[in-house]
Tab-separated table of C-alpha atoms in Angstrom:
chain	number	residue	atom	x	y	z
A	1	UNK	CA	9.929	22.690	-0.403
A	2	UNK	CA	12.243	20.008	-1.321
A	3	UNK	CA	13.992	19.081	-4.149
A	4	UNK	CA	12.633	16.756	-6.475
A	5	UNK	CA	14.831	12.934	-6.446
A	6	UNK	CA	17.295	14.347	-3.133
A	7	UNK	CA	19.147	11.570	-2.399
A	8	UNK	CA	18.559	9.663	0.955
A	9	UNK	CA	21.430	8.201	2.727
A	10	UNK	CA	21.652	5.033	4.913
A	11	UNK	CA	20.560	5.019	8.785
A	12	UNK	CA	23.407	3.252	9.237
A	13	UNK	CA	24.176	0.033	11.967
A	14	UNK	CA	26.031	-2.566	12.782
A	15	UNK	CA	25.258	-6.292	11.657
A	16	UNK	CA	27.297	-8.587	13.745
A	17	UNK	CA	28.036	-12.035	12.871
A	18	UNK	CA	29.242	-14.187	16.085
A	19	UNK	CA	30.932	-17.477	14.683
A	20	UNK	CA	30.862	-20.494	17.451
A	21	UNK	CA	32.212	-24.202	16.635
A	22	UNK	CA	31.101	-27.056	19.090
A	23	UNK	CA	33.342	-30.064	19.996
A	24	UNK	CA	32.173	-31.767	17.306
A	25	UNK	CA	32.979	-29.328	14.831
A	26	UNK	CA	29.838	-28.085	13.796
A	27	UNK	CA	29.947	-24.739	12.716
A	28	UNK	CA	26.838	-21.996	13.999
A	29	UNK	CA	26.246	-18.456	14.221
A	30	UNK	CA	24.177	-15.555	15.774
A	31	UNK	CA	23.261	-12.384	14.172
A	32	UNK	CA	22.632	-9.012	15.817
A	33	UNK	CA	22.011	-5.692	15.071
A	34	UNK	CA	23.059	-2.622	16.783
A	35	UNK	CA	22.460	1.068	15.738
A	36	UNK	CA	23.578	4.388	17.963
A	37	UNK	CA	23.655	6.946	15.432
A	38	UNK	CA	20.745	10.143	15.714
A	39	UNK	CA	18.872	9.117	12.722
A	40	UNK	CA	15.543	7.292	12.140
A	41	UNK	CA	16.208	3.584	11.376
A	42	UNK	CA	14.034	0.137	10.828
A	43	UNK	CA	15.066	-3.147	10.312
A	44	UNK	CA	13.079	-6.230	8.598
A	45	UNK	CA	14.498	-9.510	8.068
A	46	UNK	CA	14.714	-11.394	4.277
A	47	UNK	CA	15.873	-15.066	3.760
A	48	UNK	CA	18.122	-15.532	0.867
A	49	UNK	CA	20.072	-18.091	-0.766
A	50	UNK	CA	24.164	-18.360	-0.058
A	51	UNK	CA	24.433	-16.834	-3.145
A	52	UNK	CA	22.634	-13.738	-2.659
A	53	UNK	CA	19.033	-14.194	-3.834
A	54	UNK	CA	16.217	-13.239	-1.678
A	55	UNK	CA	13.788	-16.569	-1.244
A	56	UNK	CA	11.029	-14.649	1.151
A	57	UNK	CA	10.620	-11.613	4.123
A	58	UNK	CA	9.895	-13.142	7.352
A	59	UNK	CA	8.549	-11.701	10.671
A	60	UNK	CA	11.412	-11.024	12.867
A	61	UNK	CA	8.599	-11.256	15.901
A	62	UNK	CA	9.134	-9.692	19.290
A	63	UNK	CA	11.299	-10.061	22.230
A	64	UNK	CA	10.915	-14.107	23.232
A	65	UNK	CA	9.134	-15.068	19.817
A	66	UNK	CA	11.118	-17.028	17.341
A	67	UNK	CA	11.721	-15.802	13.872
A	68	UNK	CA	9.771	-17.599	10.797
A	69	UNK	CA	11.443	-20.410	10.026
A	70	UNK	CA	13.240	-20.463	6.546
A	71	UNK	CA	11.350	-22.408	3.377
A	72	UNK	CA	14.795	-23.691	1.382
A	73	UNK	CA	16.838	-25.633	4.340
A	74	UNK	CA	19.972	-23.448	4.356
A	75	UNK	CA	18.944	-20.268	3.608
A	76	UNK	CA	20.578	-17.189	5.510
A	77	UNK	CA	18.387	-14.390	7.645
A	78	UNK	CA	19.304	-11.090	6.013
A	79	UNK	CA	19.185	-7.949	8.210
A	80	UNK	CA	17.877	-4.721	5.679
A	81	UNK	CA	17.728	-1.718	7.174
A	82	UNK	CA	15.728	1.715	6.238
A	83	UNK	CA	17.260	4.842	5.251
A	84	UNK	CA	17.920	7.843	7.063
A	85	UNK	CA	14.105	8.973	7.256
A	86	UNK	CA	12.948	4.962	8.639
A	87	UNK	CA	11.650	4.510	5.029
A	88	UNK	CA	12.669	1.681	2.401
A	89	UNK	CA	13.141	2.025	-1.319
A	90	UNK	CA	11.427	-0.475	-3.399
A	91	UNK	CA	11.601	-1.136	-7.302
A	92	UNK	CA	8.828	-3.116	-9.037
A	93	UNK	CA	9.526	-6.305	-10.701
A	94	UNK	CA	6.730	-5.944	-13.428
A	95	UNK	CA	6.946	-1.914	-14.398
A	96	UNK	CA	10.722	-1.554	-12.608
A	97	UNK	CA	9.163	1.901	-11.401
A	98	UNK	CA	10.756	3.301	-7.981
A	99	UNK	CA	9.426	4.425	-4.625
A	100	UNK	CA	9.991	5.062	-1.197
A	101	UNK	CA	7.193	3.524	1.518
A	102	UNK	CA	7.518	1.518	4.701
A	103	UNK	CA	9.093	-1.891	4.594
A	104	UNK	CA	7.412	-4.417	2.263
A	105	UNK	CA	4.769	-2.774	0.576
A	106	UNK	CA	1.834	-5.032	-1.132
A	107	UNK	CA	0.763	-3.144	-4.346
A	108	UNK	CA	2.970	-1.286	-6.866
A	109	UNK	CA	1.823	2.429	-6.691
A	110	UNK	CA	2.185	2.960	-10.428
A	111	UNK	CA	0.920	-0.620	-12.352
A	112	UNK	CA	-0.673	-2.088	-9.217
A	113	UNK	CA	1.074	-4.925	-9.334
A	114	UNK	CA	0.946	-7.000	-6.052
A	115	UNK	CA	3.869	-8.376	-6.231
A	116	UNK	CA	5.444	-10.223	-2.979
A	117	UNK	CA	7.506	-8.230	-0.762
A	118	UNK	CA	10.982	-9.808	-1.415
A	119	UNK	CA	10.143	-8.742	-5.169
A	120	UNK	CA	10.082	-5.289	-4.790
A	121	UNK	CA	13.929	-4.925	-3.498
A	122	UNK	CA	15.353	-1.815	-5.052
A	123	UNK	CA	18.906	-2.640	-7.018
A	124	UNK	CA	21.203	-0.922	-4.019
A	125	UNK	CA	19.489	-3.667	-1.854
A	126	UNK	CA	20.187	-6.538	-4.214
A	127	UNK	CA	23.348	-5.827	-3.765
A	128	UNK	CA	23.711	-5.421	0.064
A	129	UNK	CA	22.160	-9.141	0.469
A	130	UNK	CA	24.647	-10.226	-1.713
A	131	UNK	CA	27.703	-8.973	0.125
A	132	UNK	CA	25.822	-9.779	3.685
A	133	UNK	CA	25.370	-13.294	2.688
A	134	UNK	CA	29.129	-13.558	0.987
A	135	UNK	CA	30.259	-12.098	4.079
A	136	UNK	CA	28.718	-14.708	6.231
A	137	UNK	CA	29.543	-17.387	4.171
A	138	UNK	CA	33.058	-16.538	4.014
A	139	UNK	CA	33.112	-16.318	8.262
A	140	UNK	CA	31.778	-19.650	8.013
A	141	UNK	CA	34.439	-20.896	5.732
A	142	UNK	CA	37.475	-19.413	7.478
A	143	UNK	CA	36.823	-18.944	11.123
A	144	UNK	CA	36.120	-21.221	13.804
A	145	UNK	CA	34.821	-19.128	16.936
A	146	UNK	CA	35.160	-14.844	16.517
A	147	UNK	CA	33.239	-12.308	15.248
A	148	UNK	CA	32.842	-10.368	11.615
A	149	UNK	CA	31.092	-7.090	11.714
A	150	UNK	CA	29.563	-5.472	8.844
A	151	UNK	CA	29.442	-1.681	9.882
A	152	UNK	CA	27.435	0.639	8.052
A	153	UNK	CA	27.282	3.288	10.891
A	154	UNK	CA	31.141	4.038	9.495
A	155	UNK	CA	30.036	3.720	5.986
A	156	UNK	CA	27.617	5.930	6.599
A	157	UNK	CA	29.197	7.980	8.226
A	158	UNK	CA	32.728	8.427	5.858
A	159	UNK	CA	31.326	8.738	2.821
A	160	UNK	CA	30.302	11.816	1.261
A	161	UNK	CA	30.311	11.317	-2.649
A	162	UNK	CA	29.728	8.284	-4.889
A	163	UNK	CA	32.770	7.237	-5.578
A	164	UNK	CA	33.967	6.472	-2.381
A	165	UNK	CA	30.855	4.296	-1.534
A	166	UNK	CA	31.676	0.035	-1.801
A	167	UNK	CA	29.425	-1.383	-4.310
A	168	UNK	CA	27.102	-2.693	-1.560
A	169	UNK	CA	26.318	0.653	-0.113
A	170	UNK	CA	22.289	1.422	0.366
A	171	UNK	CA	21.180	4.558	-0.331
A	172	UNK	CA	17.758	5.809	-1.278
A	173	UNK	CA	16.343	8.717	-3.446
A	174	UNK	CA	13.236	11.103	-2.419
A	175	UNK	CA	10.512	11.408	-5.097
A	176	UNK	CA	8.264	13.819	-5.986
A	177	UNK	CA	4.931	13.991	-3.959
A	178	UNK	CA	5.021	12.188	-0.812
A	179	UNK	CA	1.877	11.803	0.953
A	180	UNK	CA	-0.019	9.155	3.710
A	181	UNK	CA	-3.021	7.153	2.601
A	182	UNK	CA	-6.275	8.043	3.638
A	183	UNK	CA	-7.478	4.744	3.319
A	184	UNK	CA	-4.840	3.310	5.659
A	185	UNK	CA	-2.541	5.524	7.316
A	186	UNK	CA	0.617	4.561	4.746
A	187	UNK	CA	3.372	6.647	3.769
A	188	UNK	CA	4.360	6.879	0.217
A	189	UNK	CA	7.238	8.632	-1.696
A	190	UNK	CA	6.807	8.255	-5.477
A	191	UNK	CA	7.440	10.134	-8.822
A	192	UNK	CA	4.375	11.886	-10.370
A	193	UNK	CA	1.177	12.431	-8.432
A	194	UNK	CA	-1.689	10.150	-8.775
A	195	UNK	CA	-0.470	6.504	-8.033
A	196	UNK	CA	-2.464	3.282	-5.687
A	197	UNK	CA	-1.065	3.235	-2.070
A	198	UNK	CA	1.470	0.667	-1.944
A	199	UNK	CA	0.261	-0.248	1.595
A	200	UNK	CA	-3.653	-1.135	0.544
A	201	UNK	CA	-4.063	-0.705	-3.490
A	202	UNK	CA	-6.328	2.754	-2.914
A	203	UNK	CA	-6.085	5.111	-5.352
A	204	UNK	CA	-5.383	9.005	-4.263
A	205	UNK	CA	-6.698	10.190	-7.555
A	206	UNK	CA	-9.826	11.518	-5.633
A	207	UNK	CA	-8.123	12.874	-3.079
A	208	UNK	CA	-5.778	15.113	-5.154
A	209	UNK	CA	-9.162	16.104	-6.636
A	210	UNK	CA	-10.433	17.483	-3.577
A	211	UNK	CA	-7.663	18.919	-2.781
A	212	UNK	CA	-7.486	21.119	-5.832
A	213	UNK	CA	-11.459	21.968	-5.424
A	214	UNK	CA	-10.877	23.222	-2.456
A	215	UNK	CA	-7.702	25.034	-3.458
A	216	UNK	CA	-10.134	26.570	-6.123
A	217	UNK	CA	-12.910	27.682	-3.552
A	218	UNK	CA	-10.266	29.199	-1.528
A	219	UNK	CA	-8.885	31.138	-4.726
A	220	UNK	CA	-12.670	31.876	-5.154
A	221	UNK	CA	-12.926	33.627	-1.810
A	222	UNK	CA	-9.996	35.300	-2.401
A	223	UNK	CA	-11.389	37.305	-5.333
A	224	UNK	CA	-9.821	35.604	-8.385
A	225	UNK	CA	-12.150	35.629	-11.610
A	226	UNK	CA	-14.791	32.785	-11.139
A	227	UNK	CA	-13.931	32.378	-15.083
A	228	UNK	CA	-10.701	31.211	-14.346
A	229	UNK	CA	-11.928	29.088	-11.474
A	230	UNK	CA	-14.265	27.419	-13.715
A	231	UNK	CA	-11.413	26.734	-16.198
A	232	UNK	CA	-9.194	25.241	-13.921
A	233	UNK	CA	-11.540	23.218	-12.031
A	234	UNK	CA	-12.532	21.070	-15.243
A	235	UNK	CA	-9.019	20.638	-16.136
A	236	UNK	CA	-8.225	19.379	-12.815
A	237	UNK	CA	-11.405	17.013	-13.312
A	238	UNK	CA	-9.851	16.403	-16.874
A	239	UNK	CA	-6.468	15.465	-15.374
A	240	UNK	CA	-8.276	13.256	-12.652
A	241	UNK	CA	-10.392	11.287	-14.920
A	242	UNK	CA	-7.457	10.854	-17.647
A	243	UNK	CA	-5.388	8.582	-15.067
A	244	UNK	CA	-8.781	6.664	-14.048
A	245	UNK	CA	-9.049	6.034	-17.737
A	246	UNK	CA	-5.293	5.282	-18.258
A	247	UNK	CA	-5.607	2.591	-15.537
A	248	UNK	CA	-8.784	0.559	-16.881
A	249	UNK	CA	-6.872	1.111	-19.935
A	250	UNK	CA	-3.418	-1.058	-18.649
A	251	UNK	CA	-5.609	-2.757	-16.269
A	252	UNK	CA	-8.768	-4.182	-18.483
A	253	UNK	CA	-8.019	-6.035	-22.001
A	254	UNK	CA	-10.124	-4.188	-24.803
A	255	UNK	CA	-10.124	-3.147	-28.288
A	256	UNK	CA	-7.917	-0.888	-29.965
A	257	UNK	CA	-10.872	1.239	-30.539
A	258	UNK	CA	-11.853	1.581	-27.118
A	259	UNK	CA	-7.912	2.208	-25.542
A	260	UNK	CA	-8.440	5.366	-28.043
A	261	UNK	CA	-11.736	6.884	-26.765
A	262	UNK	CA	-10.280	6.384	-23.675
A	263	UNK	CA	-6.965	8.326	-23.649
A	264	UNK	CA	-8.184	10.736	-26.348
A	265	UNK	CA	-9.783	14.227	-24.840
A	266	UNK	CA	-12.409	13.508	-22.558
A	267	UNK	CA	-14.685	16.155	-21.193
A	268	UNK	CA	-16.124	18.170	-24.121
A	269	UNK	CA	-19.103	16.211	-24.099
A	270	UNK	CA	-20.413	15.464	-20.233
A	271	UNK	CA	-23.569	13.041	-20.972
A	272	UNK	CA	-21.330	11.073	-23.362
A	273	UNK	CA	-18.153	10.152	-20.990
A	274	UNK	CA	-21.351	9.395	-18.513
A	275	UNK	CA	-23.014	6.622	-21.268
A	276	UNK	CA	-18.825	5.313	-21.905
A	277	UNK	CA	-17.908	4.534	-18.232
A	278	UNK	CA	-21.442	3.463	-17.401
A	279	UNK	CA	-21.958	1.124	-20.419
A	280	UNK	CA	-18.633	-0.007	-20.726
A	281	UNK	CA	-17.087	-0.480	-16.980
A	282	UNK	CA	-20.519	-0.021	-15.179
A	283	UNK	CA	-18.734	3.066	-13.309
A	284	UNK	CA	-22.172	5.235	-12.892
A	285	UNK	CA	-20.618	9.188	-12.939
A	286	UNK	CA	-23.231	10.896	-12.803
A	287	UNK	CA	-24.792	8.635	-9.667
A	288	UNK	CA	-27.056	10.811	-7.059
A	289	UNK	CA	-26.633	13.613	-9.347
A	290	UNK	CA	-30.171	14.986	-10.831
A	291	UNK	CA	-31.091	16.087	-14.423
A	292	UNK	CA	-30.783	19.772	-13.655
A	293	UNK	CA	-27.380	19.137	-12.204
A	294	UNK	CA	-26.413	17.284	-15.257
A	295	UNK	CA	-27.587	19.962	-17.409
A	296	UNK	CA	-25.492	22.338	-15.348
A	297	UNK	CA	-22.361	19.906	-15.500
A	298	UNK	CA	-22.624	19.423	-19.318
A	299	UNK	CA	-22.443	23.768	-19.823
A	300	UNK	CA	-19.527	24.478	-17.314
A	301	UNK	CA	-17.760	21.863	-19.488
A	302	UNK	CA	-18.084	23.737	-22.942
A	303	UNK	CA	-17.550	27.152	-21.145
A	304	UNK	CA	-14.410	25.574	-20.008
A	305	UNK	CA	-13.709	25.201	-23.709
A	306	UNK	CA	-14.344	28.455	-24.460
A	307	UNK	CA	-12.225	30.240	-22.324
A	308	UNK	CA	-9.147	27.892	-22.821
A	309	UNK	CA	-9.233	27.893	-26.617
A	310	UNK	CA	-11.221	31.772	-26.847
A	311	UNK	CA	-10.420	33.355	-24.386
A	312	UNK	CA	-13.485	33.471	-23.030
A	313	UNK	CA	-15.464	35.225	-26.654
A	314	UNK	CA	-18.496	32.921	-27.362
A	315	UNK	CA	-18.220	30.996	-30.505
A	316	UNK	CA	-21.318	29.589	-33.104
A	317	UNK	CA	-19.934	25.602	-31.712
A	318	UNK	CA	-20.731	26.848	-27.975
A	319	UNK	CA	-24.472	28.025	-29.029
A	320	UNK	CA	-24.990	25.147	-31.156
A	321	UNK	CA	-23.384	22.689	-28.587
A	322	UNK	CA	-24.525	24.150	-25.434
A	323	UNK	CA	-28.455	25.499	-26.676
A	324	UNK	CA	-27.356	28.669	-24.285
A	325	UNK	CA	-29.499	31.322	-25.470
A	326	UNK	CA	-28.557	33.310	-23.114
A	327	UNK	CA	-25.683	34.677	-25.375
A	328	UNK	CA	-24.537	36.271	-28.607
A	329	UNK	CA	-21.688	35.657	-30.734
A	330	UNK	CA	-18.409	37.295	-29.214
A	331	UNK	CA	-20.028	37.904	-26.266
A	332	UNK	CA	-17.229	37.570	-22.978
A	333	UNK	CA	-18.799	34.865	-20.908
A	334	UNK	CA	-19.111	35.562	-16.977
A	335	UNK	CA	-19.686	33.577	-14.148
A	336	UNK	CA	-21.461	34.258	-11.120
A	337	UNK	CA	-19.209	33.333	-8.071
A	338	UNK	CA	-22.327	30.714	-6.845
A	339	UNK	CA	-22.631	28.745	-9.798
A	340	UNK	CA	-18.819	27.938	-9.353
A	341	UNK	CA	-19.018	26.885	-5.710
A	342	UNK	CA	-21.957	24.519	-7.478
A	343	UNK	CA	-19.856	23.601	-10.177
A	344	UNK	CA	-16.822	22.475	-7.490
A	345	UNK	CA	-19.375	20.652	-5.375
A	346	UNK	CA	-20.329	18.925	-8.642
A	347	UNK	CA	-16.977	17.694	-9.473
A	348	UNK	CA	-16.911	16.426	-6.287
A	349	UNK	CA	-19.312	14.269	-6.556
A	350	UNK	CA	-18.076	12.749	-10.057
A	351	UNK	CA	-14.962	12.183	-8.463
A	352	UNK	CA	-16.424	10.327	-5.964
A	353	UNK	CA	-18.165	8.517	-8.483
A	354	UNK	CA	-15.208	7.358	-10.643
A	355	UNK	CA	-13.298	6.536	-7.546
A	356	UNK	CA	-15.921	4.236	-5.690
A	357	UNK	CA	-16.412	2.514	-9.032
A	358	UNK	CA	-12.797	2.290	-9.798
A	359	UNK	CA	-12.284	0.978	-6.634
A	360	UNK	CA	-15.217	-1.691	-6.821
A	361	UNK	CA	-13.527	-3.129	-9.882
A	362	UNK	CA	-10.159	-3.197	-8.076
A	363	UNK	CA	-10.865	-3.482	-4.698
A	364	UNK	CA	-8.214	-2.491	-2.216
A	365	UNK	CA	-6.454	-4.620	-0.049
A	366	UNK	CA	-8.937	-4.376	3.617
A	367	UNK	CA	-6.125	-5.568	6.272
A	368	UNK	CA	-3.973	-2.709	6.639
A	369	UNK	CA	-7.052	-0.267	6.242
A	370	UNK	CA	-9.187	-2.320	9.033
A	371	UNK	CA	-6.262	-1.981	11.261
A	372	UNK	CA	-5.817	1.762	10.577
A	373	UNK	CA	-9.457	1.939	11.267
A	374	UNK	CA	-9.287	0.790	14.590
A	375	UNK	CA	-5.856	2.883	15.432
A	376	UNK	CA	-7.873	5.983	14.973
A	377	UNK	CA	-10.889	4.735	16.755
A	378	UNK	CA	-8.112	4.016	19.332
A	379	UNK	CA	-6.625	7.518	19.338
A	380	UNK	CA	-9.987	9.020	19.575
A	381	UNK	CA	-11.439	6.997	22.298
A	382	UNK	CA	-7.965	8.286	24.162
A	383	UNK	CA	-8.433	11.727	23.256
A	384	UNK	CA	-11.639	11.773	24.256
């Protein structure tokens, strides 16, 4: 596995500035880009100010199509390129949190901010369109027809610890959990787990959920104690609806008295959490899921209790909350290996639940998802 925040270095390039005066004096110039060395690299293009300051990303278009035309008259067309991997670091202008995605992401993966794309420039970045556009200001200033070359294939190349890097130097750091949307195909690199896709706004809260169900059945099959199963299956759901909860919590003005029910523990009492995200945020949990089900839901949920805080011994709180009469006081609780593959298929469907209501609230961004969509109807048509 790799290591957690490895740094990333830059793919590297050429920018070349070619500097041409007419017979009447007036100053032009051409930009290219170049890049030879064995790494993967991308390029997008960014108008900015002289000064430095990025204005707005424009589509660099194809071979014969002419770029976007700048909004401020006299703005400069800034070449960024990726790092080593093809990927481009990004820092949010409303939560300043970092991550690593393709180029110009639409939705910050830890506020959900949507900020636009020239907003989310990490700091390293910043600073490499301020020395491209002093550089090409300065060419215009002092030379009359030649060429200025800023080469980060040498830079790249030469240096090996920070110190020797210039100030304008773009390198990028890997995160913790890197994973592509399911929704819409896009990579993301960020710190933590659960987080929206930067690419369409989706959550992957659900689909970490699944993932750890299914990591659970296979544990299951494997012969590990259906107690512990059962234990770590509602924590996982515990986990999974604590960040749904954090979110309507930063996302949704309310009461102080509601952010506390909210982030305080959760899942000792099923039909209650049920009546709180139904009443308050209309988010129906329990949806498609019958009585008996419920029931069934509500007395995994205390067991879990039980063997987290007694290991495992029945307690007078369990009888009284749960109405199992099925047991005696000190009793070990066991589970049958069934009722646990019920109970994962159960937090499945909450999940679900939570997600598609989450997700109606703040609905994802359809664009990028459509066109991944039709990719993979593309692929399979192909394959097929």
């Amino acid at each position: 596995m790799d290591a957690d925040f490895k740094e990333i270095g830059h793919s590297g390039g050429r920018i070349t500035f070619r500097i041409s005066t007419d017979e009447a004096g007036n100053r032009g110039f051409s930009v290219a880009w170049s890049h030879s060395r064995p790494t993967p690299a991308a390029i997008v293009g960014i108008h900015a100010l002289e000064q430095g300051i990025p204005v707005i990303a424009f589509n660099m278009g194809g071979i014969g199509q002419l770029w976007d035309p700048p909004p401020p008259k006299g703005c400069l067309p800034v070449f960024l390129c990726s790092d080593s991997h093809g990927k481009f670091g990004h820092k949010c202008d409303q939560c300043s949190g970092y991550w690593r995605s393709s180029a110009f992401p639409r939705v910050c993966p830890y506020c959900g901010n949507m900020p636009e794309p020239h907003h989310t420039l990490s700091d390293a970045q910043r600073r490499y369109v301020e020395h491209y556009c002093k550089t090409l200001v300065d060419a215009l200033s002092r030379i009359d027809n030649g060429e200025v070359i800023i080469d980060m294939d040498a830079i790249a190349t030469s240096v090996d610890t920070p110190d020797q890097r210039p100030e304008f130097y773009v390198s990028e750091e890997q995160q913790q959990h890197q994973f592509d949307c399911e929704a819409c195909g896009g990579f993301n690199d960020v710190i933590g787990a659960y987080v929206f896709c930067s690419s369409c706004g989706t959550r992957n809260d659900h689909a970490i959920l699944r993932t750890q169900m299914e990591a659970s059945r296979t544990r299951l099959n494997q012969g590990n104690k259906p107690e512990d199963c059962v234990r770590d299956a509602a924590s996982h759901f515990d986990s999974f609806i604590g960040q749904i909860s954090n979110q309507l919590v930063y996302q949704i003005p309310m009461t102080k008295a509601r952010k506390s029910r909210l982030q305080r523990n959760r899942f000792h009492k099923f039909e209650e959490v049920c009546s709180v995200f139904l009443n308050w945020f209309d988010i129906d949990l329990a949806k498609g899921i019958n009585k008996s089900d419920r029931d069934f839901i509500n007395l995994m949920f205390l067991r879990r209790h039980v063997y987290e805080h007694n290991g495992g011994e029945v307690d007078a709180k369990y009888i009284a909350d749960s109405g199992d009469s099925n047991v005696r006081l000190k009793q070990l609780l066991r589970e049958k290996p069934e009722d646990v593959h019920r109970f994962l298929g159960l937090i499945n469907k909450l999940g679900h639940n939570a997600h598609t209501g989450f997700q109606d609230i703040f609905p994802p961004i359809d664009a990028p998802i459509k066109t991944h969509r039709e990719i993979q109807e593309r692929i399979k048509r192909f394959e097929t």
